[in-house]
């Protein structure tokens, strides 16, 4: 039992260390975009939603290429389609929720105010 407790503690520490504000905003944007179910979104749409979670200064570093890399990093690029510019990503709600639970914790799956993305009330990472 002690080994399991230790492993769970280490997982929690790794979760806290592995995500910066940009990746957290990325995951929260995906959560917002899949609140009503599976959704197909472009990198531009994901970036637009991310704006409500980050300061303007932080958004300077976010490009559609950056978003594409994160989509691949979290293995969400299974059914992407090439657009004239960029890609259309098929996001499955169950996949997004699984990733959020693993990296951010289940508290991020139940926001107090899920309908207003410009005023998110998600718990903060400590």
N, C-alpha and C. Protein backbone atom coordinates (compact mmCIF):
# COMPACT_ATOMS: atom_id res chain seq x y z
N UNK A 1 0.82 -1.19 0.00
CA UNK A 1 0.00 0.00 0.00
C UNK A 1 0.87 1.26 0.00
N UNK A 2 2.01 1.21 0.68
CA UNK A 2 2.90 2.36 0.72
C UNK A 2 3.44 2.69 -0.66
N UNK A 3 3.71 1.68 -1.46
CA UNK A 3 4.23 1.89 -2.81
C UNK A 3 3.19 2.61 -3.66
N UNK A 4 1.93 2.18 -3.55
CA UNK A 4 0.86 2.81 -4.32
C UNK A 4 0.71 4.27 -3.92
N UNK A 5 0.72 4.56 -2.62
CA UNK A 5 0.61 5.94 -2.15
C UNK A 5 1.77 6.79 -2.67
N UNK A 6 2.98 6.23 -2.63
CA UNK A 6 4.15 6.93 -3.14
C UNK A 6 4.00 7.21 -4.63
N UNK A 7 3.55 6.22 -5.39
CA UNK A 7 3.38 6.39 -6.84
C UNK A 7 2.35 7.47 -7.14
N UNK A 8 1.24 7.46 -6.42
CA UNK A 8 0.21 8.48 -6.63
C UNK A 8 0.73 9.88 -6.29
N UNK A 9 1.53 9.96 -5.25
CA UNK A 9 2.13 11.25 -4.88
C UNK A 9 3.06 11.74 -5.99
N UNK A 10 3.86 10.83 -6.53
CA UNK A 10 4.79 11.20 -7.60
C UNK A 10 4.04 11.63 -8.86
N UNK A 11 2.95 10.96 -9.15
CA UNK A 11 2.13 11.35 -10.30
C UNK A 11 1.61 12.76 -10.11
N UNK A 12 1.14 13.05 -8.91
CA UNK A 12 0.64 14.40 -8.62
C UNK A 12 1.73 15.45 -8.79
N UNK A 13 2.92 15.16 -8.32
CA UNK A 13 4.02 16.11 -8.48
C UNK A 13 4.37 16.30 -9.94
N UNK A 14 4.37 15.23 -10.70
CA UNK A 14 4.69 15.31 -12.12
C UNK A 14 3.63 16.13 -12.85
N UNK A 15 2.37 15.99 -12.46
CA UNK A 15 1.30 16.75 -13.09
C UNK A 15 1.52 18.24 -12.87
N UNK A 16 1.88 18.62 -11.66
CA UNK A 16 2.07 20.02 -11.36
C UNK A 16 3.24 20.61 -12.13
N UNK A 17 4.30 19.82 -12.28
CA UNK A 17 5.50 20.31 -12.94
C UNK A 17 5.42 20.30 -14.46
N UNK A 18 4.55 19.47 -15.02
CA UNK A 18 4.59 19.24 -16.45
C UNK A 18 3.86 20.29 -17.28
N UNK A 19 2.97 21.05 -16.70
CA UNK A 19 2.18 22.00 -17.48
C UNK A 19 2.47 23.44 -17.07
N UNK A 20 2.74 24.25 -18.08
CA UNK A 20 2.86 25.67 -17.82
C UNK A 20 1.50 26.33 -18.09
N UNK A 21 1.44 27.64 -17.96
CA UNK A 21 0.17 28.35 -18.15
C UNK A 21 -0.37 28.19 -19.57
N UNK A 22 0.51 28.16 -20.54
CA UNK A 22 0.06 28.04 -21.93
C UNK A 22 -0.58 26.68 -22.20
N UNK A 23 0.05 25.63 -21.72
CA UNK A 23 -0.51 24.30 -21.93
C UNK A 23 -1.81 24.13 -21.14
N UNK A 24 -1.85 24.71 -19.95
CA UNK A 24 -3.09 24.66 -19.17
C UNK A 24 -4.20 25.39 -19.91
N UNK A 25 -3.91 26.58 -20.44
CA UNK A 25 -4.91 27.33 -21.21
C UNK A 25 -5.34 26.54 -22.44
N UNK A 26 -4.41 25.86 -23.08
CA UNK A 26 -4.71 25.03 -24.24
C UNK A 26 -5.72 23.94 -23.87
N UNK A 27 -5.45 23.22 -22.77
CA UNK A 27 -6.36 22.16 -22.35
C UNK A 27 -7.73 22.71 -21.95
N UNK A 28 -7.74 23.85 -21.28
CA UNK A 28 -9.01 24.45 -20.89
C UNK A 28 -9.80 24.92 -22.11
N UNK A 29 -9.09 25.38 -23.12
CA UNK A 29 -9.76 25.78 -24.37
C UNK A 29 -10.38 24.56 -25.05
N UNK A 30 -9.65 23.45 -25.07
CA UNK A 30 -10.20 22.23 -25.64
C UNK A 30 -11.42 21.77 -24.86
N UNK A 31 -11.36 21.90 -23.55
CA UNK A 31 -12.50 21.54 -22.70
C UNK A 31 -13.70 22.40 -23.07
N UNK A 32 -13.47 23.69 -23.21
CA UNK A 32 -14.57 24.61 -23.58
C UNK A 32 -15.16 24.23 -24.94
N UNK A 33 -14.30 23.92 -25.89
CA UNK A 33 -14.76 23.60 -27.24
C UNK A 33 -15.49 22.27 -27.32
N UNK A 34 -15.29 21.39 -26.34
CA UNK A 34 -15.98 20.10 -26.35
C UNK A 34 -17.02 19.97 -25.24
N UNK A 35 -17.38 21.08 -24.61
CA UNK A 35 -18.39 21.03 -23.54
C UNK A 35 -19.69 20.39 -24.01
N UNK A 36 -20.10 20.67 -25.24
CA UNK A 36 -21.37 20.16 -25.75
C UNK A 36 -21.22 18.85 -26.52
N UNK A 37 -20.04 18.28 -26.53
CA UNK A 37 -19.80 17.02 -27.24
C UNK A 37 -18.62 17.12 -28.17
N UNK A 38 -18.44 16.09 -28.97
CA UNK A 38 -17.33 16.06 -29.93
C UNK A 38 -17.44 17.28 -30.86
N UNK A 39 -16.27 17.77 -31.30
CA UNK A 39 -16.25 18.99 -32.10
C UNK A 39 -15.04 18.96 -33.03
N UNK A 40 -15.19 19.55 -34.19
CA UNK A 40 -14.07 19.72 -35.12
C UNK A 40 -13.67 21.18 -35.10
N UNK A 41 -12.41 21.47 -34.80
CA UNK A 41 -11.94 22.85 -34.63
C UNK A 41 -10.63 23.05 -35.37
N UNK A 42 -10.45 24.26 -35.84
CA UNK A 42 -9.18 24.63 -36.46
C UNK A 42 -8.25 25.17 -35.38
N UNK A 43 -6.99 25.29 -35.72
CA UNK A 43 -6.03 25.89 -34.80
C UNK A 43 -6.40 27.32 -34.46
N UNK A 44 -6.97 28.05 -35.42
CA UNK A 44 -7.39 29.43 -35.17
C UNK A 44 -8.51 29.49 -34.14
N UNK A 45 -9.44 28.55 -34.22
CA UNK A 45 -10.55 28.52 -33.25
C UNK A 45 -10.03 28.21 -31.85
N UNK A 46 -9.11 27.27 -31.75
CA UNK A 46 -8.53 26.93 -30.46
C UNK A 46 -7.80 28.13 -29.89
N UNK A 47 -7.03 28.81 -30.72
CA UNK A 47 -6.28 29.99 -30.27
C UNK A 47 -7.23 31.07 -29.78
N UNK A 48 -8.33 31.28 -30.47
CA UNK A 48 -9.30 32.30 -30.08
C UNK A 48 -9.85 32.03 -28.68
N UNK A 49 -10.17 30.78 -28.38
CA UNK A 49 -10.68 30.43 -27.05
C UNK A 49 -9.58 30.56 -26.00
N UNK A 50 -8.34 30.24 -26.37
CA UNK A 50 -7.23 30.36 -25.42
C UNK A 50 -7.04 31.80 -24.95
N UNK A 51 -7.41 32.76 -25.78
CA UNK A 51 -7.24 34.17 -25.41
C UNK A 51 -7.97 34.52 -24.11
N UNK A 52 -9.05 33.83 -23.81
CA UNK A 52 -9.80 34.13 -22.60
C UNK A 52 -9.12 33.59 -21.34
N UNK A 53 -8.11 32.75 -21.51
CA UNK A 53 -7.42 32.15 -20.38
C UNK A 53 -6.02 32.71 -20.15
N UNK A 54 -5.49 33.50 -21.08
CA UNK A 54 -4.12 34.00 -20.97
C UNK A 54 -4.08 35.52 -21.11
N UNK A 55 -3.01 36.11 -20.57
CA UNK A 55 -2.76 37.52 -20.79
C UNK A 55 -2.36 37.75 -22.24
N UNK A 56 -2.52 38.96 -22.71
CA UNK A 56 -2.18 39.30 -24.09
C UNK A 56 -0.71 39.00 -24.37
N UNK A 57 0.16 39.29 -23.40
CA UNK A 57 1.60 39.04 -23.57
C UNK A 57 1.86 37.56 -23.87
N UNK A 58 1.17 36.69 -23.17
CA UNK A 58 1.37 35.26 -23.33
C UNK A 58 0.88 34.78 -24.69
N UNK A 59 -0.13 35.45 -25.24
CA UNK A 59 -0.70 35.03 -26.52
C UNK A 59 0.26 35.27 -27.68
N UNK A 60 1.24 36.15 -27.49
CA UNK A 60 2.22 36.40 -28.55
C UNK A 60 2.98 35.14 -28.94
N UNK A 61 3.12 34.22 -28.00
CA UNK A 61 3.88 33.00 -28.24
C UNK A 61 3.03 31.88 -28.84
N UNK A 62 1.72 32.07 -28.86
CA UNK A 62 0.82 31.02 -29.33
C UNK A 62 0.57 31.19 -30.82
N UNK A 63 0.98 30.20 -31.59
CA UNK A 63 0.73 30.18 -33.03
C UNK A 63 -0.06 28.91 -33.35
N UNK A 64 -0.58 28.84 -34.55
CA UNK A 64 -1.28 27.62 -34.93
C UNK A 64 -0.30 26.44 -35.00
N UNK A 65 0.95 26.70 -35.29
CA UNK A 65 1.97 25.63 -35.26
C UNK A 65 2.16 25.12 -33.84
N UNK A 66 2.22 26.05 -32.87
CA UNK A 66 2.35 25.67 -31.47
C UNK A 66 1.16 24.79 -31.07
N UNK A 67 -0.03 25.18 -31.51
CA UNK A 67 -1.23 24.41 -31.20
C UNK A 67 -1.14 23.03 -31.84
N UNK A 68 -0.68 22.96 -33.08
CA UNK A 68 -0.51 21.67 -33.75
C UNK A 68 0.44 20.75 -33.00
N UNK A 69 1.53 21.32 -32.49
CA UNK A 69 2.48 20.52 -31.71
C UNK A 69 1.83 19.99 -30.44
N UNK A 70 1.02 20.82 -29.77
CA UNK A 70 0.35 20.38 -28.55
C UNK A 70 -0.70 19.30 -28.86
N UNK A 71 -1.38 19.45 -29.99
CA UNK A 71 -2.36 18.43 -30.39
C UNK A 71 -1.65 17.08 -30.55
N UNK A 72 -0.49 17.10 -31.18
CA UNK A 72 0.29 15.87 -31.35
C UNK A 72 0.84 15.38 -30.00
N UNK A 73 1.32 16.31 -29.18
CA UNK A 73 1.88 15.95 -27.88
C UNK A 73 0.87 15.19 -27.03
N UNK A 74 -0.38 15.64 -27.07
CA UNK A 74 -1.43 14.99 -26.28
C UNK A 74 -2.16 13.91 -27.08
N UNK A 75 -1.62 13.58 -28.26
CA UNK A 75 -2.14 12.51 -29.11
C UNK A 75 -3.61 12.69 -29.48
N UNK A 76 -3.95 13.91 -29.88
CA UNK A 76 -5.32 14.22 -30.28
C UNK A 76 -5.44 14.44 -31.78
N UNK A 77 -4.43 14.06 -32.54
CA UNK A 77 -4.41 14.33 -33.98
C UNK A 77 -4.84 13.14 -34.82
N UNK A 78 -5.65 12.27 -34.25
CA UNK A 78 -6.03 11.04 -34.96
C UNK A 78 -6.78 11.32 -36.25
N UNK A 79 -7.74 12.19 -36.23
CA UNK A 79 -8.58 12.44 -37.40
C UNK A 79 -8.50 13.88 -37.85
N UNK A 80 -7.32 14.34 -38.17
CA UNK A 80 -7.19 15.72 -38.63
C UNK A 80 -7.35 15.78 -40.14
N UNK A 81 -7.86 16.91 -40.60
CA UNK A 81 -8.05 17.12 -42.03
C UNK A 81 -7.31 18.38 -42.43
N UNK A 82 -6.67 18.32 -43.57
CA UNK A 82 -5.94 19.49 -44.08
C UNK A 82 -6.94 20.50 -44.62
N UNK A 83 -6.79 21.74 -44.20
CA UNK A 83 -7.57 22.85 -44.72
C UNK A 83 -6.70 23.64 -45.68
N UNK A 84 -7.26 24.66 -46.24
CA UNK A 84 -6.45 25.51 -47.12
C UNK A 84 -5.25 26.07 -46.35
N UNK A 85 -5.52 26.53 -45.15
CA UNK A 85 -4.44 26.97 -44.24
C UNK A 85 -4.64 26.26 -42.92
N UNK A 86 -3.75 25.39 -42.57
CA UNK A 86 -3.83 24.70 -41.30
C UNK A 86 -4.60 23.39 -41.36
N UNK A 87 -5.10 22.98 -40.20
CA UNK A 87 -5.79 21.70 -40.08
C UNK A 87 -7.09 21.88 -39.32
N UNK A 88 -7.98 20.94 -39.53
CA UNK A 88 -9.22 20.83 -38.77
C UNK A 88 -9.05 19.58 -37.90
N UNK A 89 -9.11 19.76 -36.59
CA UNK A 89 -8.88 18.68 -35.65
C UNK A 89 -10.22 18.17 -35.12
N UNK A 90 -10.43 16.87 -35.21
CA UNK A 90 -11.63 16.24 -34.65
C UNK A 90 -11.35 15.93 -33.19
N UNK A 91 -12.01 16.67 -32.31
CA UNK A 91 -11.78 16.51 -30.88
C UNK A 91 -12.92 15.70 -30.27
N UNK A 92 -12.58 14.65 -29.59
CA UNK A 92 -13.57 13.82 -28.91
C UNK A 92 -13.63 14.27 -27.45
N UNK A 93 -14.83 14.52 -26.97
CA UNK A 93 -15.02 15.00 -25.60
C UNK A 93 -14.39 14.04 -24.60
N UNK A 94 -14.58 12.76 -24.79
CA UNK A 94 -14.05 11.78 -23.85
C UNK A 94 -12.52 11.82 -23.80
N UNK A 95 -11.86 12.03 -24.94
CA UNK A 95 -10.40 12.11 -24.98
C UNK A 95 -9.91 13.36 -24.26
N UNK A 96 -10.58 14.49 -24.51
CA UNK A 96 -10.19 15.75 -23.88
C UNK A 96 -10.37 15.65 -22.36
N UNK A 97 -11.48 15.10 -21.92
CA UNK A 97 -11.72 14.97 -20.48
C UNK A 97 -10.71 14.04 -19.83
N UNK A 98 -10.33 12.98 -20.53
CA UNK A 98 -9.33 12.06 -20.00
C UNK A 98 -7.99 12.77 -19.80
N UNK A 99 -7.59 13.56 -20.78
CA UNK A 99 -6.32 14.28 -20.70
C UNK A 99 -6.37 15.31 -19.58
N UNK A 100 -7.47 16.03 -19.47
CA UNK A 100 -7.60 17.04 -18.42
C UNK A 100 -7.54 16.39 -17.04
N UNK A 101 -8.22 15.27 -16.90
CA UNK A 101 -8.20 14.59 -15.60
C UNK A 101 -6.79 14.11 -15.25
N UNK A 102 -6.06 13.61 -16.26
CA UNK A 102 -4.70 13.11 -16.00
C UNK A 102 -3.72 14.23 -15.69
N UNK A 103 -3.83 15.35 -16.40
CA UNK A 103 -2.84 16.42 -16.25
C UNK A 103 -3.25 17.52 -15.28
N UNK A 104 -4.53 17.79 -15.18
CA UNK A 104 -4.97 18.90 -14.33
C UNK A 104 -5.76 18.44 -13.11
N UNK A 105 -6.35 17.28 -13.19
CA UNK A 105 -7.15 16.77 -12.09
C UNK A 105 -8.63 16.92 -12.37
N UNK A 106 -9.42 16.15 -11.65
CA UNK A 106 -10.87 16.12 -11.91
C UNK A 106 -11.56 17.44 -11.54
N UNK A 107 -10.94 18.25 -10.70
CA UNK A 107 -11.56 19.54 -10.34
C UNK A 107 -11.73 20.44 -11.56
N UNK A 108 -10.91 20.27 -12.56
CA UNK A 108 -11.01 21.09 -13.77
C UNK A 108 -12.13 20.63 -14.70
N UNK A 109 -12.71 19.49 -14.42
CA UNK A 109 -13.80 18.99 -15.25
C UNK A 109 -15.15 19.57 -14.84
N UNK A 110 -15.22 20.19 -13.69
CA UNK A 110 -16.49 20.74 -13.22
C UNK A 110 -16.33 22.21 -12.86
N UNK A 111 -16.26 23.09 -13.85
CA UNK A 111 -16.12 24.52 -13.56
C UNK A 111 -17.40 25.07 -12.94
N UNK A 112 -17.25 26.11 -12.11
CA UNK A 112 -18.42 26.74 -11.50
C UNK A 112 -19.23 27.52 -12.52
N UNK A 113 -18.56 28.03 -13.56
CA UNK A 113 -19.23 28.87 -14.54
C UNK A 113 -18.84 28.42 -15.94
N UNK A 114 -19.35 27.27 -16.41
CA UNK A 114 -18.87 26.72 -17.67
C UNK A 114 -19.34 27.46 -18.92
N UNK A 115 -20.32 28.32 -18.82
CA UNK A 115 -20.86 28.96 -20.01
C UNK A 115 -20.19 30.27 -20.35
N UNK A 116 -19.28 30.73 -19.54
CA UNK A 116 -18.67 32.03 -19.80
C UNK A 116 -17.15 31.91 -19.85
N UNK A 117 -16.59 31.65 -21.04
CA UNK A 117 -15.15 31.38 -21.13
C UNK A 117 -14.28 32.59 -20.83
N UNK A 118 -14.81 33.80 -20.89
CA UNK A 118 -13.97 34.96 -20.62
C UNK A 118 -13.80 35.19 -19.13
N UNK A 119 -14.55 34.47 -18.31
CA UNK A 119 -14.42 34.59 -16.87
C UNK A 119 -14.35 33.19 -16.27
N UNK A 120 -13.29 32.45 -16.59
CA UNK A 120 -13.23 31.08 -16.09
C UNK A 120 -13.04 31.04 -14.59
N UNK A 121 -13.67 30.08 -13.96
CA UNK A 121 -13.54 29.94 -12.50
C UNK A 121 -12.97 28.57 -12.18
N UNK A 122 -12.01 28.13 -12.97
CA UNK A 122 -11.36 26.87 -12.73
C UNK A 122 -10.40 27.02 -11.57
N UNK A 123 -10.15 25.94 -10.85
CA UNK A 123 -9.18 26.01 -9.76
C UNK A 123 -7.79 26.31 -10.30
N UNK A 124 -6.97 26.94 -9.51
CA UNK A 124 -5.62 27.27 -9.97
C UNK A 124 -4.67 26.15 -9.58
N UNK A 125 -3.60 26.02 -10.35
CA UNK A 125 -2.59 25.03 -10.04
C UNK A 125 -1.73 25.56 -8.90
N UNK A 126 -1.44 24.72 -7.95
CA UNK A 126 -0.61 25.13 -6.83
C UNK A 126 0.66 24.36 -6.79
